[in-house]
XYZ file of C-alpha atoms in Angstrom:
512
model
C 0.000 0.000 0.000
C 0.929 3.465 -0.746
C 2.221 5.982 1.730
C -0.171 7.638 3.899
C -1.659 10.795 2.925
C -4.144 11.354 5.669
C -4.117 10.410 9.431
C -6.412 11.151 11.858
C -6.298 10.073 15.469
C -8.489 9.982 18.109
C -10.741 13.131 17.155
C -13.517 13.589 18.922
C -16.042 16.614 18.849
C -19.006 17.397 20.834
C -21.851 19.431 20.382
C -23.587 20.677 23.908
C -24.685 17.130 24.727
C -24.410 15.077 21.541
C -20.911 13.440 20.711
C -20.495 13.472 16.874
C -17.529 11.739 17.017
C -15.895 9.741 20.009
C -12.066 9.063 19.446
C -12.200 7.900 15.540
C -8.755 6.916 13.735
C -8.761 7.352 10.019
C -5.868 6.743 7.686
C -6.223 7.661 3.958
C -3.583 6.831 2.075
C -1.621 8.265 -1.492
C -3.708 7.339 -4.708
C -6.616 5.522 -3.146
C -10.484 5.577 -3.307
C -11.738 5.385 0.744
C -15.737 5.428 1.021
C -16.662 6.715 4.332
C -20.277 4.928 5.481
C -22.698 5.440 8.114
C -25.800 6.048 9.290
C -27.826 9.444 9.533
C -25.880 10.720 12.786
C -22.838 8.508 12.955
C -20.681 11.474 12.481
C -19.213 10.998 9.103
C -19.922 14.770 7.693
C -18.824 16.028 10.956
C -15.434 13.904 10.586
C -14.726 15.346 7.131
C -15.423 18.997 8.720
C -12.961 18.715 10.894
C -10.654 17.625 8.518
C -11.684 20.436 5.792
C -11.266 23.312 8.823
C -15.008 23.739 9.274
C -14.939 22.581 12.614
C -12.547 22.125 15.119
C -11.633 19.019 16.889
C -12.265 18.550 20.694
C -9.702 16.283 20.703
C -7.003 14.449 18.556
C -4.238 14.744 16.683
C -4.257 14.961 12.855
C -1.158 14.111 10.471
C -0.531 15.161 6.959
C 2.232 13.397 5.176
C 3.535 11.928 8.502
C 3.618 15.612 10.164
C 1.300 16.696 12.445
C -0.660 19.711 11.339
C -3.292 22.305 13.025
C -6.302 22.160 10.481
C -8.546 25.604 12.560
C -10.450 26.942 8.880
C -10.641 26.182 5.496
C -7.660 27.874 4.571
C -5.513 25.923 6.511
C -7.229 22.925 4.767
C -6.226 24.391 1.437
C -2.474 24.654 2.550
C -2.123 21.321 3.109
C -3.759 20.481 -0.821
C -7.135 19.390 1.348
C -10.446 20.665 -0.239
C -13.966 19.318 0.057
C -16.705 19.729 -2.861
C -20.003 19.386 -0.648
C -23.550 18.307 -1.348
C -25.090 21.885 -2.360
C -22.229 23.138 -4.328
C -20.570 26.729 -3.600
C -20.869 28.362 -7.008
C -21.713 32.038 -8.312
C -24.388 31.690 -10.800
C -23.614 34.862 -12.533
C -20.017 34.135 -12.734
C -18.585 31.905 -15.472
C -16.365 28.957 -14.478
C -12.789 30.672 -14.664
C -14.795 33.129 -12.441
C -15.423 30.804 -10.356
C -12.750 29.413 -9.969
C -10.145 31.925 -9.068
C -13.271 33.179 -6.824
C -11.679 34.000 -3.397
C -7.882 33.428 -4.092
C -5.204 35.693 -3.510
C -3.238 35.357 -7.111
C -0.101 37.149 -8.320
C -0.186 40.055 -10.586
C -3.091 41.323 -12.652
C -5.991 38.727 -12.768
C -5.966 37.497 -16.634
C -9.153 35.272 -17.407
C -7.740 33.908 -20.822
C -5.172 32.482 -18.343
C -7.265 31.234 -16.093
C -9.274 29.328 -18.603
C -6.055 27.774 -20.160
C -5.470 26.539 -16.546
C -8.703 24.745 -16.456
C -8.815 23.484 -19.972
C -5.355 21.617 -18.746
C -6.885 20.791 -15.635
C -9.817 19.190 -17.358
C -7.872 17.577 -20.549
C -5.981 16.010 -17.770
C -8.339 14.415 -15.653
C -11.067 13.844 -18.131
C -13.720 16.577 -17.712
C -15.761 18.653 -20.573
C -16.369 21.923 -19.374
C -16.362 25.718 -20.816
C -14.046 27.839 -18.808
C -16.536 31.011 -20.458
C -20.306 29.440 -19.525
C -21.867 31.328 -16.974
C -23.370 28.809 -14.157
C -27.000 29.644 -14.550
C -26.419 27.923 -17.950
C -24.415 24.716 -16.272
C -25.924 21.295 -15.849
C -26.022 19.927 -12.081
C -22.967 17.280 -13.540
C -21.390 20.701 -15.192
C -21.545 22.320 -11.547
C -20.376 19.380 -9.874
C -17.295 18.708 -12.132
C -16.808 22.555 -11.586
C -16.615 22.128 -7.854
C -14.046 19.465 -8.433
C -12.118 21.427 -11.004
C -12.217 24.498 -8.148
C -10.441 22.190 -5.706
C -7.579 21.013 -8.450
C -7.000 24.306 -9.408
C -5.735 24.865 -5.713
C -3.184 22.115 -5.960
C -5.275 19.500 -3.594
C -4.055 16.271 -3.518
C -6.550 15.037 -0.746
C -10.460 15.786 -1.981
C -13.668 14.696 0.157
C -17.139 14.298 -2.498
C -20.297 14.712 0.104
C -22.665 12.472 -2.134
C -21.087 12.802 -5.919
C -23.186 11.431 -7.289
C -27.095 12.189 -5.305
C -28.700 14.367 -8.364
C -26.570 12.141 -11.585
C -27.184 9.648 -14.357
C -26.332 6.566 -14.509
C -24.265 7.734 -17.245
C -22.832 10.874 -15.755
C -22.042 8.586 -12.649
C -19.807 6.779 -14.346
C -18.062 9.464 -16.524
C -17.244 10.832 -12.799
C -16.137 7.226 -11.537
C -13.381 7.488 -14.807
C -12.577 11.202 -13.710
C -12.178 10.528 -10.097
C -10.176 6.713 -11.338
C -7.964 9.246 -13.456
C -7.282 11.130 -9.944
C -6.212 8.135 -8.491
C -3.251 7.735 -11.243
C -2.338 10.691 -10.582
C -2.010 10.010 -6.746
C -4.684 11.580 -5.301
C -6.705 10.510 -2.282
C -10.341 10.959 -2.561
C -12.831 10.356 0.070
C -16.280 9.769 -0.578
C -19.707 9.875 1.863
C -22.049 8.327 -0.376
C -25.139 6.191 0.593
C -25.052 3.987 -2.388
C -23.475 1.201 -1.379
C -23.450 -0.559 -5.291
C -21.304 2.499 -6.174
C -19.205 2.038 -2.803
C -18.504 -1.560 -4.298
C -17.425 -0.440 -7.481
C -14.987 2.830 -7.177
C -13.514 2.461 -4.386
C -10.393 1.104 -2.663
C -11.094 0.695 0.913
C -14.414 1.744 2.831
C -14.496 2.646 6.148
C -17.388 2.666 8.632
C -19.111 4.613 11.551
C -21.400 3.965 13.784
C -23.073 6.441 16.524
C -19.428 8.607 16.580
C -17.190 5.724 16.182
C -15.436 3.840 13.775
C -16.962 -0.113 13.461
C -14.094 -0.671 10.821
C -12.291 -0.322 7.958
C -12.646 -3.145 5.416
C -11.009 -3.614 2.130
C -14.006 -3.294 -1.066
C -13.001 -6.242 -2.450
C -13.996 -8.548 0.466
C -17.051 -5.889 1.014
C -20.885 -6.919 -0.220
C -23.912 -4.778 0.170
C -25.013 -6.687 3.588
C -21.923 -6.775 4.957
C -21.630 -3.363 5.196
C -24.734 -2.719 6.137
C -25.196 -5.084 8.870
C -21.845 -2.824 10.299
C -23.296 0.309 9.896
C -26.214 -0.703 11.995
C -24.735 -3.540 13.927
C -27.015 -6.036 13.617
C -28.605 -8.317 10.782
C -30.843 -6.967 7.921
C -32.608 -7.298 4.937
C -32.214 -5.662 1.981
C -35.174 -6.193 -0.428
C -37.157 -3.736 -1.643
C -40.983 -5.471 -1.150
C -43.226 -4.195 -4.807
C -46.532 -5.490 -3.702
C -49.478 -5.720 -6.253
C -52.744 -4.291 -5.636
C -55.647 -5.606 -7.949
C -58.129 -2.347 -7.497
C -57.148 0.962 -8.282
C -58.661 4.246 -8.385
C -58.025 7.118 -10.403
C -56.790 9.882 -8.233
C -54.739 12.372 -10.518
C -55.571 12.971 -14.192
C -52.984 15.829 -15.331
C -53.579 17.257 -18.750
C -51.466 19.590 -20.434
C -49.508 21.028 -17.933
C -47.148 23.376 -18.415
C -45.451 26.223 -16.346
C -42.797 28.604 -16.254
C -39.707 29.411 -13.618
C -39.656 33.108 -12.466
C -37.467 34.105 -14.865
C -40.230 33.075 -17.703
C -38.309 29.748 -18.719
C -40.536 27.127 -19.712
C -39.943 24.508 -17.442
C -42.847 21.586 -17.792
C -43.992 21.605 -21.431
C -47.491 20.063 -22.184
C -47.101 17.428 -19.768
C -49.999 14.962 -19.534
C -49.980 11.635 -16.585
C -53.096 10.089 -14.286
C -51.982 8.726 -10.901
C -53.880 5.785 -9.345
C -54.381 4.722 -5.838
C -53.138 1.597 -5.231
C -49.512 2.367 -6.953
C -46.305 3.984 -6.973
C -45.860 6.200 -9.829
C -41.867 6.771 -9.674
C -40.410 10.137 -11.466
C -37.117 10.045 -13.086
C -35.346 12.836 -14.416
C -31.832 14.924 -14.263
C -32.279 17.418 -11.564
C -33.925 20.997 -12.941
C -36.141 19.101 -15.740
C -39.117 19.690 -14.037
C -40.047 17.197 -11.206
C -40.115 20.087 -8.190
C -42.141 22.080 -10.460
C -44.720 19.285 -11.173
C -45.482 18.601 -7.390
C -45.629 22.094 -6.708
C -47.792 22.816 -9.388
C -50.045 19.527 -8.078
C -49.772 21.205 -4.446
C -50.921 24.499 -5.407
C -47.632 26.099 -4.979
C -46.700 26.695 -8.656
C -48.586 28.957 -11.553
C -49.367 26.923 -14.314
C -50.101 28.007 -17.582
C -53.269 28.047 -19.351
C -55.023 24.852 -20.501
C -53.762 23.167 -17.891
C -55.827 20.834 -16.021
C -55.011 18.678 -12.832
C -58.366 17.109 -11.777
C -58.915 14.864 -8.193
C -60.955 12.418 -7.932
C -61.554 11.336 -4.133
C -63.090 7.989 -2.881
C -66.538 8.617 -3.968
C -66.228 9.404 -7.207
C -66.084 12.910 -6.920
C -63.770 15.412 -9.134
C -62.056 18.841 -8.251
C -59.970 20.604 -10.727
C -56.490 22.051 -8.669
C -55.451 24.360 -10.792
C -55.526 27.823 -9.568
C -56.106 27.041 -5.784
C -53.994 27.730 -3.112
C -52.537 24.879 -0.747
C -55.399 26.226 1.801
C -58.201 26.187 -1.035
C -57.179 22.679 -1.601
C -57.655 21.533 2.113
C -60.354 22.852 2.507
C -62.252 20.943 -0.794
C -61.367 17.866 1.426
C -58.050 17.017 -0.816
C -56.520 14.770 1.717
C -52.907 15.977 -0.148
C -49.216 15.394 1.939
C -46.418 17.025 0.097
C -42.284 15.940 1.041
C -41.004 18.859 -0.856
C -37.077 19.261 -2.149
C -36.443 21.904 -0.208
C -37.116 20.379 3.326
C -35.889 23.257 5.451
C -37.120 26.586 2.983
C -40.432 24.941 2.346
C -41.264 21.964 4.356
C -39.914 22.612 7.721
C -39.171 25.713 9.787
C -35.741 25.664 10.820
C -36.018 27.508 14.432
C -39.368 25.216 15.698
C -39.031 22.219 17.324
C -40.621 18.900 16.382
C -44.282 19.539 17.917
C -44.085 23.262 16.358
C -43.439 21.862 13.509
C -46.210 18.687 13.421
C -48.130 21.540 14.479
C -47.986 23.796 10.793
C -50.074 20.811 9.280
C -53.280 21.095 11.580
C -53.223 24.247 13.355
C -55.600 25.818 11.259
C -57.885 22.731 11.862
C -59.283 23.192 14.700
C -62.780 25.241 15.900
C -61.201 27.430 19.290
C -58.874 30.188 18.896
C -56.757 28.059 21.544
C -54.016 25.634 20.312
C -53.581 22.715 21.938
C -50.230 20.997 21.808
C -50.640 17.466 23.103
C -51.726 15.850 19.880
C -48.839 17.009 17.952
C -46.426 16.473 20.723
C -47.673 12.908 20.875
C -47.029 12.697 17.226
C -43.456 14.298 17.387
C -43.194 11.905 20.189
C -44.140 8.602 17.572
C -42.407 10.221 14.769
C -39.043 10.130 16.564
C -39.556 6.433 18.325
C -40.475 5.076 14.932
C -37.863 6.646 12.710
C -35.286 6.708 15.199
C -34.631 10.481 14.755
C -31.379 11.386 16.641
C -32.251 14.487 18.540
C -31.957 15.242 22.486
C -35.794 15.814 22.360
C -38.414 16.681 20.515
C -38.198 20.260 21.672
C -35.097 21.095 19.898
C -34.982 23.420 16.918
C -35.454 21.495 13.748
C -32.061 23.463 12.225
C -29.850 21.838 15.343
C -30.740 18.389 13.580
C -28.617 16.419 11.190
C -29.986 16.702 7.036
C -31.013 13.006 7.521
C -32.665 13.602 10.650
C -34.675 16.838 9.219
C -35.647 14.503 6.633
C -37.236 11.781 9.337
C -39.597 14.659 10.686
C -40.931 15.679 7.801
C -41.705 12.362 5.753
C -42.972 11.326 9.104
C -45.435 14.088 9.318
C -46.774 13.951 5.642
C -47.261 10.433 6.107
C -48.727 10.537 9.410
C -51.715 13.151 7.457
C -53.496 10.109 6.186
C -53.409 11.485 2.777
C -55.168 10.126 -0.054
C -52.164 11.300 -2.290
C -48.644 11.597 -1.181
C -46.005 13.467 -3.669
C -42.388 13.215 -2.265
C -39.195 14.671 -3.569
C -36.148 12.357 -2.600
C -37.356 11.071 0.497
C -34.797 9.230 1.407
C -31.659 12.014 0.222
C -29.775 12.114 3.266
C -31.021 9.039 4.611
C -28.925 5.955 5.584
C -29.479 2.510 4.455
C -31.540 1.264 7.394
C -33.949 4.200 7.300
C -34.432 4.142 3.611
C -35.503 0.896 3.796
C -38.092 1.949 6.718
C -39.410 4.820 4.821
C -39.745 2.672 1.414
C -41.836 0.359 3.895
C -43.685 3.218 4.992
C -44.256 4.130 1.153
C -45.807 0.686 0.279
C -47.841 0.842 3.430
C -49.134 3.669 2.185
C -50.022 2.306 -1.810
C -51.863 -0.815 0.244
C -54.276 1.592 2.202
C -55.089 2.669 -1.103
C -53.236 5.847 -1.661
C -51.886 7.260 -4.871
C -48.082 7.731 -3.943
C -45.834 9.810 -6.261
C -42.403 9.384 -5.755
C -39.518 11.266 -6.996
C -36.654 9.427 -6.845
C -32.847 9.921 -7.359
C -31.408 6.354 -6.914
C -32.347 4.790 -10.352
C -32.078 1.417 -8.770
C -34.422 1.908 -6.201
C -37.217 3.450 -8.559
C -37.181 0.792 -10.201
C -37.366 -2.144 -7.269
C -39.865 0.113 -6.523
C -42.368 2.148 -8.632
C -45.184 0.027 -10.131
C -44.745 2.578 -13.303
C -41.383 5.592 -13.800
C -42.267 8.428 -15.957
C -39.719 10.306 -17.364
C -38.731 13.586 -17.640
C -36.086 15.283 -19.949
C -35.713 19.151 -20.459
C -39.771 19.619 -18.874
C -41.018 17.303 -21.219
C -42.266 13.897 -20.578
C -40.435 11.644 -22.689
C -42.077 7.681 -21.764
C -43.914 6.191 -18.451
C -42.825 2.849 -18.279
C -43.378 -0.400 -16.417
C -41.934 -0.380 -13.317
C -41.193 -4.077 -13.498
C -39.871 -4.381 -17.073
C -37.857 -1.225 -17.568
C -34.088 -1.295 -17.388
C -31.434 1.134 -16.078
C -29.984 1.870 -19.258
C -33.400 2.667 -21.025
C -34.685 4.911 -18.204
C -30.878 6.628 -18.049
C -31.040 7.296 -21.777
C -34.928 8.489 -21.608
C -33.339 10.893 -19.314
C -30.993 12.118 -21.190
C -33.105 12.395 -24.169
C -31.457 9.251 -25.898
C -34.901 7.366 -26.462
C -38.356 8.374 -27.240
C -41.708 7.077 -27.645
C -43.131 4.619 -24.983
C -45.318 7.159 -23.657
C -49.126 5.492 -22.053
C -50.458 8.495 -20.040
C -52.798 5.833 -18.417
């Protein structure tokens, strides 16, 4: 094995009562591909903080090509050639890349933007990457930004990069273009560290994968003796199963029939174009698309939180046979027609959760309003905060902490919790399970057939192409706001849905 790059030793750090990490030793060594695993609290962003200068270790000792080193901010991370490209990427929209790029650095002499670019066209010849050193970001693909934010970090010189979930919002095929960039690195003696959740991508890029478990590290294994259960069982500690259950139901019940729907971004941009689906109880109707092609704006427009344009139709038909047209009514307006509707939205924290309530405030937004004396009464929702965390396992002191004090796994918990605990005749969710670790996932994808058996129509929008498809009983897809095939859930491949994405394949389309 190489030298090491990396070494960390005994770090611990504590927030107020909770101990993120508890004396964890972590070697990374010279041109290799370390996964780091756990589950939703174990510590594992917090670790890679610490060693990227966010945060500051409690305790421990950390060692950078054998010499110890004081890592107190990100610049001191950058001295040592240590950079992290995180989950929700740092980028100027308005700037182009070379813009970006040089954004925040202290360089010699008059800043010169044709040099700049030449810099990153050698960067990216290099290592693999297709990128414009003169496209603004506003015009970028999410695998553009990404490979951007990667670019930013080898531009600085780093030799040790972390990637917080590479590969959450890609294609199959843009996966693996990164997998032969981030190989490439590798050659070139890099160490790169990766937090991912997808442990068939774990098993195929990387070296080593290393594993943590409430603040500690449960081991380090090499990939090749790895398999998706044995991993698993040591994040969690104990024995599970890992099949996704895709249970049949013989009645169904039109809930949604969507005609024509189209709407626009607020700068005008057409984002769903003529878009036309019905949505049965009884059934998972998975969503697949490249992030930005339209899925947020179809739930929202469903929800009553988007404008549509005109011709659009989005009718409801309840359990009696009764229909109600959505368009052009407010959230409210639709509650009070007797829509039973639960939304998870994308943006869990701007739109689905306030940040500085605790749990019961927050079970309280979805039935305040509900209720015939000006008085609110808190037990009900505390006793549903109180069920919420017991039967997610939501890592939190108590349920009267401040959402925003919680982990982005945990936030997640409280809010698919509530939605589902609305008894909704339809349930839309966007990425449900982002941020989730294996064991939960699996819970909430229980929690989502439950659901489709009590004879709900349950819309899923879904990043991990292999779970849509153990999954959804039909996958429409979207590419560029249009839809472009639903499929069978149970007969449609990877590759087809990947290039349906991409805009590879047509045709297939059966809006029923």
């Amino acid at each position: 094995m190489a030298d090491i790059a990396v070494e960390m030793r005994g770090i611990t750090k504590v927030f107020g009562s909770t101990i993120a990490n508890h004396k964890v030793d972590l070697e990374v060594y010279k041109g290799e591909i370390l996964s780091l695993l756990g589950e939703n609290g174990s510590g594992k962003t917090t670790l890679m903080n610490v060693l990227s200068g966010l945060y500051y270790p409690d305790e421990g000792k950390i060692f950078v090509n054998g010499e110890e080193v004081q890592i107190r901010d990100p610049k001191d991370a950058y001295d040592l050639k240590i950079g992290m490209v995180h989950q929700h990427f740092k980028l100027v929209d308005v700037f182009t890349a070379a813009e970006n790029v040089v954004l925040g650095l202290d360089e010699e002499g008059r800043y010169d933007l044709s040099v700049t670019a030449e810099k990153v066209d050698a960067i990216a010849k290099r290592y693999g990457f297709n990128i414009n050193p003169y496209e603004k970001v506003y015009d970028m693909t999410v695998s553009e930004k990404q490979t951007l934010e990667i670019i930013k970090q080898l531009y600085r010189g780093c030799n040790i990069l972390i990637l917080d979930e590479p590969t959450a919002v890609l294609t199959p095929q843009e996966a693996q273009k990164l997998f032969n960039v981030i190989r490439n690195m590798r050659k070139d003696g890099k160490s790169i560290i990766i937090i991912t959740h997808k442990l068939q991508e774990v098993l195929e890029i990387s070296d080593r994968v290393a594993i943590l478990r409430k603040g500690e590290l449960a081991g380090i294994v090499p990939t090749k003796e790895a398999t998706e259960l044995s991993l698993t069982e040591m994040m969690v500690g104990e024995k599970v199963e890992l099949n996704i259950d895709r249970p049949a139901v013989e009645k169904k019940h039109l809930r949604l029939d969507v005609k024509h729907l189209s709407c626009r971004n607020n700068e005008g941009v057409l984002v769903l174009d003529d878009v036309n689906f019905k949505a049965y109880s009884g059934e998972i109707l998975g969503i697949a698309g490249i992030s930005g092609c339209g899925q947020k704006e179809l739930l929202e427009s469903i929800a009553g939180l988007q404008r549509t344009e005109p011709g659009a139709t989005i009718m409801y038909t309840d359990k009696h046979g009764e229909t109600k047209d959505l368009v052009g009514k407010t959230p409210r307006k639709i509650h009070d027609l007797g829509v039973a509707l639960s939304f998870v939205p994308e943006d869990r924290l701007g739109m689905g959760l306030v940040g500085s309530m605790n749990l019961i405030e927050n079970m309280l937004l979805k039935s305040y309003n509900d209720g015939a004396s000006p008085m609110i009464h808190t037990g009900p929702s505390r006793e549903l905060a109180e069920d919420i965390k017991q039967e997610l396992d939501v890592q939190t002191p108590s349920i009267t902490t401040p959402i925003k004090d919680l982990s982005g796994g945990n936030v997640q918990k409280v809010l698919v919790g509530r939605e589902i605990a609305a008894s909704p005749s339809v349930l839309m969710t966007a990425y449900a399970v982002r941020g989730l670790d294996i064991n939960t996932s699996y819970t909430i994808y229980d929690l989502l057939n439950q659901q489709k058996m009590d004879d709900v129509a349950v819309i899923y929008v879904g990043e991990d192409l292999d779970v849509l498809l153990a999954l959804s009983d039909r996958i429409m897809v979207l590419c560029g706001g249009k839809l472009n095939g639903i499929l069978d859930g149970r007969t449609a491949t990877k590759e087809e849905v990947g290039l349906r994405m991409t805009n590879m394949m047509e045709g297939g389309t059966d809006n029923g």
